[in-house]
Amino acid sequence: MPERLELPIPVSVTSRFLVAAPRPPEAARLRGALGESGLARFARELLGTPPLTLDLRAAPTPWSGRLPALAVQTRPWNSRPRGGGAVDGGMRARAERNGGVREGPPRTAGKRGGTGEEGVRREVLAARHHLLVTGASPPGSSPRHAQAARLAARTLAHLTGGRVADLDANQILARGTGPPDEPDRFLLGRDWLGVFLMRDGRARLRADTYGMHRFGLPELMVRLAPYGHLLTAAGVVRAMAFRLFSEHIERTPADGGAPVWQVRADRRLDGDDLLRYWGLPLQRRGVLPVRLAPAVAGCLDCESALEILPLRPRGDPGWWEEEAGKVIPAIRTPFG
C-alpha cells in the first residue's frame, strides 16, 4: 500500500494584512469604498464580525519588528500577464556565474532588486499608524475569506496613501493602478505565497514557501538545488503548492472536514501545475516523480512543512538538469 502522510487540519485559519499608513485609517469609510463586486459585498457583510477584524494602533506596534525583513513587491498588483509566461532560460546561466543567492535575509524568487524596493521599505518603516486586518475562517471557507481581508486592507491603504504588508507571505504588496479590487478567479500566483531562496551549502540553495499555512496546509521546500536551477527550484515548490491546495479545496467541506488529511507521500508532479499556479496556458510538460517528507518550516508562525525530495540522492545535479529542468518551466513571473 502506498505510504501516506497525515496532515493535521486546524479548526480555523487566518490571513493577516498590516496597513502601514502616514495617517490613521478611517475604518468608517471602508464600507463605502469597497466597491460593488461580489467579493466587496461579501467583505462588507464580514466587517465588524469575528471573521474580519480591524486593529488600529499607533506605531511602534508588536508587528514593527517584522517589517524590516519583509520582501517588497514592485509590480502593480493588477498588472496583466505577459505573453509567453516570461520563461527565462538565461537566468540559470547568470545565477551560476554570479552565485545567484545572497547570505542574510531570504531572497524572493523572481523579484528584481533596486532603489524602488528600498524606497517602499523606508515608507513602511516610517509609517506612524498600523492597522491589522485579520480574516479568520474554517479551512473549507478559504480562500474567499482571505480575499475579503486583502481587499479590505488594500482599500484602507488606498484611502490613506499607505502600504499593505502580507504578514503570512512575508512581503510588502505593491500598489495597483486604480481603485483596489480582487479578481473573482483565485490564483495562488497572485501574490498569495512568498517563495524565498536561501543559501544551503556550497553552491547550493533551498526554496521555501511562506503562506501555505493561511490555508491550513504545511509549507513546502526543496533543498540543495544547484545555483543554476534557482528558477526550477522555485517552480517545483510552486507547482506542488498548487497541487496540494487544489486537492485540499476539493476535499474540504465548508464545515472544516476531518481533523487529519492523509496524502500520498510519493507523487508525480505535473509540470503544468506551475502554469496553473500562474493561470497560464498549459503545455503538456510531463510529470516529475518526487517524494514528500515531513520537515521543519523555515517561515515564522508556521507549524509544519513538507520537503519535496527527488527519487535520486538529494542535491544530485543530474536530477535537476535531466529531470526537473525539463518538466518544470523556468518562469520568473508572468505579470508586469
mmCIF file of C-alpha atoms in Angstrom:
data_model
loop_
_atom_site.group_PDB
_atom_site.id
_atom_site.type_symbol
_atom_site.label_atom_id
_atom_site.label_comp_id
_atom_site.label_asym_id
_atom_site.label_seq_id
_atom_site.Cartn_x
_atom_site.Cartn_y
_atom_site.Cartn_z
ATOM 1 C CA MET A 1 0.000 0.000 0.000
ATOM 2 C CA PRO A 2 1.391 3.467 -0.861
ATOM 3 C CA GLU A 3 2.777 5.396 2.098
ATOM 4 C CA ARG A 4 0.508 8.136 3.439
ATOM 5 C CA LEU A 5 1.369 11.257 5.392
ATOM 6 C CA GLU A 6 -1.067 12.555 7.997
ATOM 7 C CA LEU A 7 -1.547 16.319 7.852
ATOM 8 C CA PRO A 8 -3.451 17.845 10.792
ATOM 9 C CA ILE A 9 -6.160 20.254 9.663
ATOM 10 C CA PRO A 10 -6.719 23.230 12.015
ATOM 11 C CA VAL A 11 -10.183 24.247 13.142
ATOM 12 C CA SER A 12 -9.587 27.814 11.963
ATOM 13 C CA VAL A 13 -7.074 29.634 9.748
ATOM 14 C CA THR A 14 -6.205 33.323 9.488
ATOM 15 C CA SER A 15 -4.838 35.743 6.903
ATOM 16 C CA ARG A 16 -3.144 38.868 8.280
ATOM 17 C CA PHE A 17 -2.515 42.084 6.386
ATOM 18 C CA LEU A 18 -0.886 45.084 8.031
ATOM 19 C CA VAL A 19 -1.748 48.528 6.653
ATOM 20 C CA ALA A 20 1.170 50.891 7.378
ATOM 21 C CA ALA A 21 -0.092 54.445 6.850
ATOM 22 C CA PRO A 22 1.110 58.031 7.411
ATOM 23 C CA ARG A 23 -2.260 58.961 8.934
ATOM 24 C CA PRO A 24 -4.784 56.860 10.852
ATOM 25 C CA PRO A 25 -7.092 54.917 8.531
ATOM 26 C CA GLU A 26 -10.737 55.880 8.905
ATOM 27 C CA ALA A 27 -12.368 52.497 9.235
ATOM 28 C CA ALA A 28 -15.815 54.087 8.961
ATOM 29 C CA ARG A 29 -15.075 54.984 5.320
ATOM 30 C CA LEU A 30 -14.199 51.419 4.409
ATOM 31 C CA ARG A 31 -17.733 50.148 3.760
ATOM 32 C CA GLY A 32 -18.471 52.769 1.139
ATOM 33 C CA ALA A 33 -15.061 52.459 -0.519
ATOM 34 C CA LEU A 34 -15.051 48.692 -1.046
ATOM 35 C CA GLY A 35 -16.839 48.814 -4.391
ATOM 36 C CA GLU A 36 -19.754 46.761 -5.709
ATOM 37 C CA SER A 37 -18.202 43.453 -6.758
ATOM 38 C CA GLY A 38 -19.426 40.210 -5.254
ATOM 39 C CA LEU A 39 -16.282 39.998 -3.125
ATOM 40 C CA ALA A 40 -16.750 43.602 -1.949
ATOM 41 C CA ARG A 41 -20.293 42.825 -0.821
ATOM 42 C CA PHE A 42 -19.009 39.743 0.976
ATOM 43 C CA ALA A 43 -16.314 41.812 2.739
ATOM 44 C CA ARG A 44 -18.937 44.348 3.851
ATOM 45 C CA GLU A 45 -21.014 41.552 5.364
ATOM 46 C CA LEU A 46 -17.999 40.316 7.328
ATOM 47 C CA LEU A 47 -16.831 43.711 8.654
ATOM 48 C CA GLY A 48 -17.310 44.039 12.382
ATOM 49 C CA THR A 49 -17.674 40.285 12.897
ATOM 50 C CA PRO A 50 -15.024 37.780 14.112
ATOM 51 C CA PRO A 51 -14.246 36.600 10.540
ATOM 52 C CA LEU A 52 -12.964 40.096 9.585
ATOM 53 C CA THR A 53 -11.458 42.285 12.304
ATOM 54 C CA LEU A 54 -9.545 45.585 12.309
ATOM 55 C CA ASP A 55 -6.959 46.519 14.965
ATOM 56 C CA LEU A 56 -5.670 50.121 14.736
ATOM 57 C CA ARG A 57 -2.637 51.237 16.757
ATOM 58 C CA ALA A 58 -0.019 53.983 16.700
ATOM 59 C CA ALA A 59 3.455 52.788 15.713
ATOM 60 C CA PRO A 60 5.597 51.195 17.019
ATOM 61 C CA THR A 61 3.427 48.121 17.415
ATOM 62 C CA PRO A 62 4.037 44.413 18.063
ATOM 63 C CA TRP A 63 4.311 43.996 14.280
ATOM 64 C CA SER A 64 7.035 46.623 13.784
ATOM 65 C CA GLY A 65 9.859 44.125 14.268
ATOM 66 C CA ARG A 66 8.673 42.071 11.288
ATOM 67 C CA LEU A 67 8.741 44.901 8.776
ATOM 68 C CA PRO A 68 12.497 45.368 8.041
ATOM 69 C CA ALA A 69 12.873 41.758 6.843
ATOM 70 C CA LEU A 70 9.860 41.685 4.520
ATOM 71 C CA ALA A 71 10.361 41.272 0.790
ATOM 72 C CA VAL A 72 8.978 44.017 -1.464
ATOM 73 C CA GLN A 73 6.682 43.586 -4.445
ATOM 74 C CA THR A 74 7.170 46.324 -7.042
ATOM 75 C CA ARG A 75 4.920 45.358 -9.960
ATOM 76 C CA PRO A 76 1.307 46.637 -9.753
ATOM 77 C CA TRP A 77 -0.961 44.043 -8.168
ATOM 78 C CA ASN A 78 -3.467 44.295 -11.028
ATOM 79 C CA SER A 79 -0.916 44.019 -13.862
ATOM 80 C CA ARG A 80 -1.812 41.729 -16.752
ATOM 81 C CA PRO A 81 0.051 38.539 -17.689
ATOM 82 C CA ARG A 82 2.781 38.923 -20.277
ATOM 83 C CA GLY A 83 2.591 36.723 -23.340
ATOM 84 C CA GLY A 84 4.583 33.514 -23.209
ATOM 85 C CA GLY A 85 4.766 33.306 -19.446
ATOM 86 C CA ALA A 86 8.171 35.013 -19.144
ATOM 87 C CA VAL A 87 10.091 31.761 -19.414
ATOM 88 C CA ASP A 88 13.689 32.731 -18.673
ATOM 89 C CA GLY A 89 16.319 30.167 -19.572
ATOM 90 C CA GLY A 90 19.151 32.694 -19.425
ATOM 91 C CA MET A 91 18.687 33.390 -15.740
ATOM 92 C CA ARG A 92 20.020 29.934 -14.924
ATOM 93 C CA ALA A 93 23.383 30.694 -16.521
ATOM 94 C CA ARG A 94 23.531 34.150 -14.902
ATOM 95 C CA ALA A 95 22.830 32.640 -11.491
ATOM 96 C CA GLU A 96 25.630 30.115 -11.999
ATOM 97 C CA ARG A 97 28.085 32.907 -12.848
ATOM 98 C CA ASN A 98 27.002 35.333 -10.134
ATOM 99 C CA GLY A 99 26.454 32.976 -7.252
ATOM 100 C CA GLY A 100 22.711 33.514 -7.520
ATOM 101 C CA VAL A 101 21.930 33.668 -3.805
ATOM 102 C CA ARG A 102 22.899 36.108 -1.101
ATOM 103 C CA GLU A 103 23.676 35.499 2.555
ATOM 104 C CA GLY A 104 21.312 37.103 5.055
ATOM 105 C CA PRO A 105 17.538 37.502 4.762
ATOM 106 C CA PRO A 106 15.716 35.238 2.309
ATOM 107 C CA ARG A 107 15.603 36.414 -1.267
ATOM 108 C CA THR A 108 12.284 36.375 -3.071
ATOM 109 C CA ALA A 109 12.199 34.119 -6.118
ATOM 110 C CA GLY A 110 11.517 36.156 -9.235
ATOM 111 C CA LYS A 111 11.668 39.689 -7.813
ATOM 112 C CA ARG A 112 14.121 42.302 -9.056
ATOM 113 C CA GLY A 113 16.162 44.437 -6.666
ATOM 114 C CA GLY A 114 16.710 48.164 -6.884
ATOM 115 C CA THR A 115 16.208 51.523 -5.190
ATOM 116 C CA GLY A 116 12.439 51.255 -5.625
ATOM 117 C CA GLU A 117 12.318 48.432 -3.113
ATOM 118 C CA GLU A 118 14.322 50.400 -0.556
ATOM 119 C CA GLY A 119 12.042 53.397 -1.003
ATOM 120 C CA VAL A 120 8.980 51.260 -0.330
ATOM 121 C CA ARG A 121 10.616 49.727 2.722
ATOM 122 C CA ARG A 122 11.546 53.157 4.125
ATOM 123 C CA GLU A 123 7.965 54.304 3.559
ATOM 124 C CA VAL A 124 6.599 51.345 5.507
ATOM 125 C CA LEU A 125 9.083 51.751 8.360
ATOM 126 C CA ALA A 126 8.283 55.471 8.647
ATOM 127 C CA ALA A 127 4.509 54.921 8.871
ATOM 128 C CA ARG A 128 3.061 56.308 12.094
ATOM 129 C CA HIS A 129 -0.057 54.163 12.141
ATOM 130 C CA HIS A 130 -0.632 50.425 11.786
ATOM 131 C CA LEU A 131 -3.943 48.703 11.159
ATOM 132 C CA LEU A 132 -4.013 44.918 11.238
ATOM 133 C CA VAL A 133 -6.720 43.359 9.071
ATOM 134 C CA THR A 134 -7.348 39.730 10.014
ATOM 135 C CA GLY A 135 -9.563 37.323 8.135
ATOM 136 C CA ALA A 136 -10.480 34.144 10.007
ATOM 137 C CA SER A 137 -12.429 31.145 8.777
ATOM 138 C CA PRO A 138 -12.568 27.346 8.751
ATOM 139 C CA PRO A 139 -10.093 25.911 6.206
ATOM 140 C CA GLY A 140 -13.003 24.871 3.999
ATOM 141 C CA SER A 141 -14.011 28.513 3.529
ATOM 142 C CA SER A 142 -10.636 29.539 2.136
ATOM 143 C CA PRO A 143 -9.677 31.336 0.051
ATOM 144 C CA ARG A 144 -12.789 33.556 -0.007
ATOM 145 C CA HIS A 145 -12.283 34.982 3.483
ATOM 146 C CA ALA A 146 -8.605 35.660 2.763
ATOM 147 C CA GLN A 147 -9.572 37.510 -0.423
ATOM 148 C CA ALA A 148 -12.059 39.642 1.513
ATOM 149 C CA ALA A 149 -9.416 40.525 4.106
ATOM 150 C CA ARG A 150 -6.868 41.505 1.447
ATOM 151 C CA LEU A 151 -9.430 43.630 -0.390
ATOM 152 C CA ALA A 152 -10.246 45.445 2.860
ATOM 153 C CA ALA A 153 -6.551 46.047 3.567
ATOM 154 C CA ARG A 154 -5.836 47.341 0.059
ATOM 155 C CA THR A 155 -8.847 49.637 0.209
ATOM 156 C CA LEU A 156 -7.715 51.109 3.534
ATOM 157 C CA ALA A 157 -4.210 51.635 2.148
ATOM 158 C CA HIS A 158 -5.699 53.345 -0.913
ATOM 159 C CA LEU A 159 -7.690 55.714 1.328
ATOM 160 C CA THR A 160 -4.666 56.683 3.420
ATOM 161 C CA GLY A 161 -1.746 56.560 0.986
ATOM 162 C CA GLY A 162 -0.366 53.629 2.960
ATOM 163 C CA ARG A 163 1.116 50.257 2.096
ATOM 164 C CA VAL A 164 -0.039 46.696 2.738
ATOM 165 C CA ALA A 165 2.275 44.109 4.288
ATOM 166 C CA ASP A 166 1.184 40.487 3.958
ATOM 167 C CA LEU A 167 2.478 39.024 7.216
ATOM 168 C CA ASP A 168 1.753 35.439 6.166
ATOM 169 C CA ALA A 169 3.561 35.618 2.811
ATOM 170 C CA ASN A 170 6.332 37.787 4.350
ATOM 171 C CA GLN A 171 6.132 40.524 1.726
ATOM 172 C CA ILE A 172 5.029 44.116 1.184
ATOM 173 C CA LEU A 173 2.462 44.205 -1.592
ATOM 174 C CA ALA A 174 2.673 46.626 -4.495
ATOM 175 C CA ARG A 175 0.044 49.257 -5.106
ATOM 176 C CA GLY A 176 -2.326 48.878 -8.019
ATOM 177 C CA THR A 177 -3.040 51.235 -10.895
ATOM 178 C CA GLY A 178 -6.523 52.246 -9.738
ATOM 179 C CA PRO A 179 -9.106 51.610 -7.014
ATOM 180 C CA PRO A 180 -8.420 48.307 -5.238
ATOM 181 C CA ASP A 181 -10.213 45.184 -6.371
ATOM 182 C CA GLU A 182 -9.717 41.423 -6.188
ATOM 183 C CA PRO A 183 -10.463 39.203 -9.192
ATOM 184 C CA ASP A 184 -13.156 36.589 -8.623
ATOM 185 C CA ARG A 185 -10.870 33.911 -10.054
ATOM 186 C CA PHE A 186 -8.427 32.875 -7.363
ATOM 187 C CA LEU A 187 -4.800 32.263 -8.393
ATOM 188 C CA LEU A 188 -2.077 31.334 -5.921
ATOM 189 C CA GLY A 189 0.321 33.174 -8.232
ATOM 190 C CA ARG A 190 -1.391 36.491 -7.480
ATOM 191 C CA ASP A 191 0.915 37.126 -4.509
ATOM 192 C CA TRP A 192 -0.693 34.667 -2.100
ATOM 193 C CA LEU A 193 2.604 32.891 -1.454
ATOM 194 C CA GLY A 194 6.101 34.139 -0.933
ATOM 195 C CA VAL A 195 8.793 31.837 -2.343
ATOM 196 C CA PHE A 196 12.187 32.547 -0.815
ATOM 197 C CA LEU A 197 15.667 31.389 -1.787
ATOM 198 C CA MET A 198 18.444 30.893 0.754
ATOM 199 C CA ARG A 199 21.973 29.538 0.664
ATOM 200 C CA ASP A 200 22.058 25.833 1.532
ATOM 201 C CA GLY A 201 25.715 24.854 1.482
ATOM 202 C CA ARG A 202 28.422 25.375 -1.110
ATOM 203 C CA ALA A 203 26.910 26.432 -4.467
ATOM 204 C CA ARG A 204 23.516 25.145 -3.325
ATOM 205 C CA LEU A 205 20.233 26.805 -2.386
ATOM 206 C CA ARG A 206 16.897 25.997 -0.814
ATOM 207 C CA ALA A 207 13.481 27.345 -1.752
ATOM 208 C CA ASP A 208 10.703 27.751 0.832
ATOM 209 C CA THR A 209 7.092 28.825 0.598
ATOM 210 C CA TYR A 210 5.676 31.365 3.020
ATOM 211 C CA GLY A 211 1.889 31.448 3.207
ATOM 212 C CA MET A 212 0.528 27.922 2.791
ATOM 213 C CA HIS A 213 -0.370 27.927 6.493
ATOM 214 C CA ARG A 214 -3.057 30.558 5.860
ATOM 215 C CA PHE A 215 -4.973 27.788 4.056
ATOM 216 C CA GLY A 216 -4.351 25.218 6.800
ATOM 217 C CA LEU A 217 -1.563 23.489 4.844
ATOM 218 C CA PRO A 218 2.125 22.815 5.556
ATOM 219 C CA GLU A 219 4.770 24.981 3.923
ATOM 220 C CA LEU A 220 6.850 23.407 1.142
ATOM 221 C CA MET A 221 10.588 23.367 0.473
ATOM 222 C CA VAL A 222 13.315 21.920 -1.713
ATOM 223 C CA ARG A 223 16.942 21.723 -0.606
ATOM 224 C CA LEU A 224 20.417 21.515 -2.127
ATOM 225 C CA ALA A 225 19.379 22.772 -5.548
ATOM 226 C CA PRO A 226 22.297 23.946 -7.740
ATOM 227 C CA TYR A 227 22.522 27.721 -8.191
ATOM 228 C CA GLY A 228 21.964 27.340 -11.915
ATOM 229 C CA HIS A 229 18.479 25.948 -11.233
ATOM 230 C CA LEU A 230 17.089 28.548 -8.849
ATOM 231 C CA LEU A 231 14.039 29.172 -11.058
ATOM 232 C CA THR A 232 13.418 25.439 -11.309
ATOM 233 C CA ALA A 233 13.643 25.121 -7.517
ATOM 234 C CA ALA A 234 11.107 27.920 -7.098
ATOM 235 C CA GLY A 235 8.931 26.298 -9.761
ATOM 236 C CA VAL A 236 8.953 22.919 -8.016
ATOM 237 C CA VAL A 237 7.585 24.340 -4.755
ATOM 238 C CA ARG A 238 5.026 26.486 -6.592
ATOM 239 C CA ALA A 239 3.779 23.546 -8.656
ATOM 240 C CA MET A 240 3.442 21.364 -5.557
ATOM 241 C CA ALA A 241 1.725 24.226 -3.736
ATOM 242 C CA PHE A 242 -0.887 24.391 -6.485
ATOM 243 C CA ARG A 243 -1.436 20.632 -6.391
ATOM 244 C CA LEU A 244 -1.817 20.348 -2.601
ATOM 245 C CA PHE A 245 -4.002 23.457 -2.428
ATOM 246 C CA SER A 246 -6.285 22.142 -5.177
ATOM 247 C CA GLU A 247 -6.628 18.723 -3.553
ATOM 248 C CA HIS A 248 -7.265 20.386 -0.189
ATOM 249 C CA ILE A 249 -10.035 22.624 -1.528
ATOM 250 C CA GLU A 250 -11.684 19.719 -3.313
ATOM 251 C CA ARG A 251 -11.734 17.531 -0.200
ATOM 252 C CA THR A 252 -12.638 20.073 2.469
ATOM 253 C CA PRO A 253 -16.335 20.812 3.023
ATOM 254 C CA ALA A 254 -17.460 24.152 4.421
ATOM 255 C CA ASP A 255 -17.643 22.786 7.985
ATOM 256 C CA GLY A 256 -13.878 22.176 8.122
ATOM 257 C CA GLY A 257 -13.759 18.460 7.319
ATOM 258 C CA ALA A 258 -11.859 15.748 9.181
ATOM 259 C CA PRO A 259 -9.113 16.819 11.646
ATOM 260 C CA VAL A 260 -6.467 14.828 9.729
ATOM 261 C CA TRP A 261 -5.881 14.650 5.995
ATOM 262 C CA GLN A 262 -3.969 11.702 4.579
ATOM 263 C CA VAL A 263 -1.922 12.471 1.464
ATOM 264 C CA ARG A 264 0.284 10.277 -0.697
ATOM 265 C CA ALA A 265 3.997 10.584 0.032
ATOM 266 C CA ASP A 266 5.010 9.519 -3.482
ATOM 267 C CA ARG A 267 3.818 11.989 -6.095
ATOM 268 C CA ARG A 268 4.002 12.542 -9.837
ATOM 269 C CA LEU A 269 4.331 16.317 -10.040
ATOM 270 C CA ASP A 270 2.693 17.697 -13.186
ATOM 271 C CA GLY A 271 4.843 20.373 -14.843
ATOM 272 C CA ASP A 272 1.655 22.097 -15.985
ATOM 273 C CA ASP A 273 0.734 22.682 -12.336
ATOM 274 C CA LEU A 274 3.232 25.540 -12.348
ATOM 275 C CA LEU A 275 1.347 27.053 -15.281
ATOM 276 C CA ARG A 276 -1.933 26.519 -13.424
ATOM 277 C CA TYR A 277 -0.379 28.287 -10.424
ATOM 278 C CA TRP A 278 0.138 31.370 -12.603
ATOM 279 C CA GLY A 279 -3.056 30.965 -14.665
ATOM 280 C CA LEU A 280 -1.137 30.428 -17.927
ATOM 281 C CA PRO A 281 -1.986 28.200 -20.930
ATOM 282 C CA LEU A 282 -0.978 24.578 -20.430
ATOM 283 C CA GLN A 283 1.888 22.999 -22.391
ATOM 284 C CA ARG A 284 1.749 19.279 -21.507
ATOM 285 C CA ARG A 285 5.088 19.482 -19.755
ATOM 286 C CA GLY A 286 5.111 15.911 -18.438
ATOM 287 C CA VAL A 287 5.467 14.661 -14.867
ATOM 288 C CA LEU A 288 8.263 14.626 -12.293
ATOM 289 C CA PRO A 289 8.354 11.745 -9.749
ATOM 290 C CA VAL A 290 9.057 13.130 -6.260
ATOM 291 C CA ARG A 291 8.506 12.205 -2.637
ATOM 292 C CA LEU A 292 7.110 14.288 0.232
ATOM 293 C CA ALA A 293 8.652 14.047 3.705
ATOM 294 C CA PRO A 294 7.988 15.951 6.964
ATOM 295 C CA ALA A 295 10.400 18.847 7.578
ATOM 296 C CA VAL A 296 10.920 21.883 9.801
ATOM 297 C CA ALA A 297 9.275 25.019 8.417
ATOM 298 C CA GLY A 298 11.508 27.953 7.556
ATOM 299 C CA CYS A 299 8.894 30.701 7.972
ATOM 300 C CA LEU A 300 7.611 32.432 11.085
ATOM 301 C CA ASP A 301 4.247 31.349 12.502
ATOM 302 C CA CYS A 302 4.395 28.063 10.547
ATOM 303 C CA GLU A 303 3.854 24.833 12.428
ATOM 304 C CA SER A 304 4.792 22.297 9.768
ATOM 305 C CA ALA A 305 6.417 21.803 6.389
ATOM 306 C CA LEU A 306 6.962 19.148 3.750
ATOM 307 C CA GLU A 307 10.213 18.722 1.846
ATOM 308 C CA ILE A 308 9.946 17.770 -1.826
ATOM 309 C CA LEU A 309 12.580 15.107 -2.436
ATOM 310 C CA PRO A 310 13.924 13.689 -5.699
ATOM 311 C CA LEU A 311 13.980 9.936 -6.137
ATOM 312 C CA ARG A 312 17.746 10.245 -6.575
ATOM 313 C CA PRO A 313 20.103 11.363 -3.786
ATOM 314 C CA ARG A 314 19.219 14.866 -2.613
ATOM 315 C CA GLY A 315 21.315 17.502 -4.394
ATOM 316 C CA ASP A 316 22.150 15.330 -7.418
ATOM 317 C CA PRO A 317 22.831 17.896 -10.190
ATOM 318 C CA GLY A 318 21.845 15.349 -12.824
ATOM 319 C CA TRP A 319 18.302 15.192 -11.444
ATOM 320 C CA TRP A 320 17.922 18.955 -11.684
ATOM 321 C CA GLU A 321 19.293 19.058 -15.223
ATOM 322 C CA GLU A 322 17.878 15.865 -16.750
ATOM 323 C CA GLU A 323 14.513 15.598 -14.983
ATOM 324 C CA ALA A 324 13.313 18.656 -13.050
ATOM 325 C CA GLY A 325 14.711 21.166 -15.544
ATOM 326 C CA LYS A 326 12.883 19.501 -18.433
ATOM 327 C CA VAL A 327 9.486 19.232 -16.710
ATOM 328 C CA ILE A 328 9.318 22.471 -14.686
ATOM 329 C CA PRO A 329 9.360 25.621 -16.875
ATOM 330 C CA ALA A 330 11.751 28.385 -15.782
ATOM 331 C CA ILE A 331 9.315 31.218 -15.048
ATOM 332 C CA ARG A 332 10.313 34.323 -13.123
ATOM 333 C CA THR A 333 6.854 35.914 -13.070
ATOM 334 C CA PRO A 334 4.317 36.234 -15.893
ATOM 335 C CA PHE A 335 2.935 39.548 -14.631
ATOM 336 C CA GLY A 336 4.231 43.022 -15.265
#
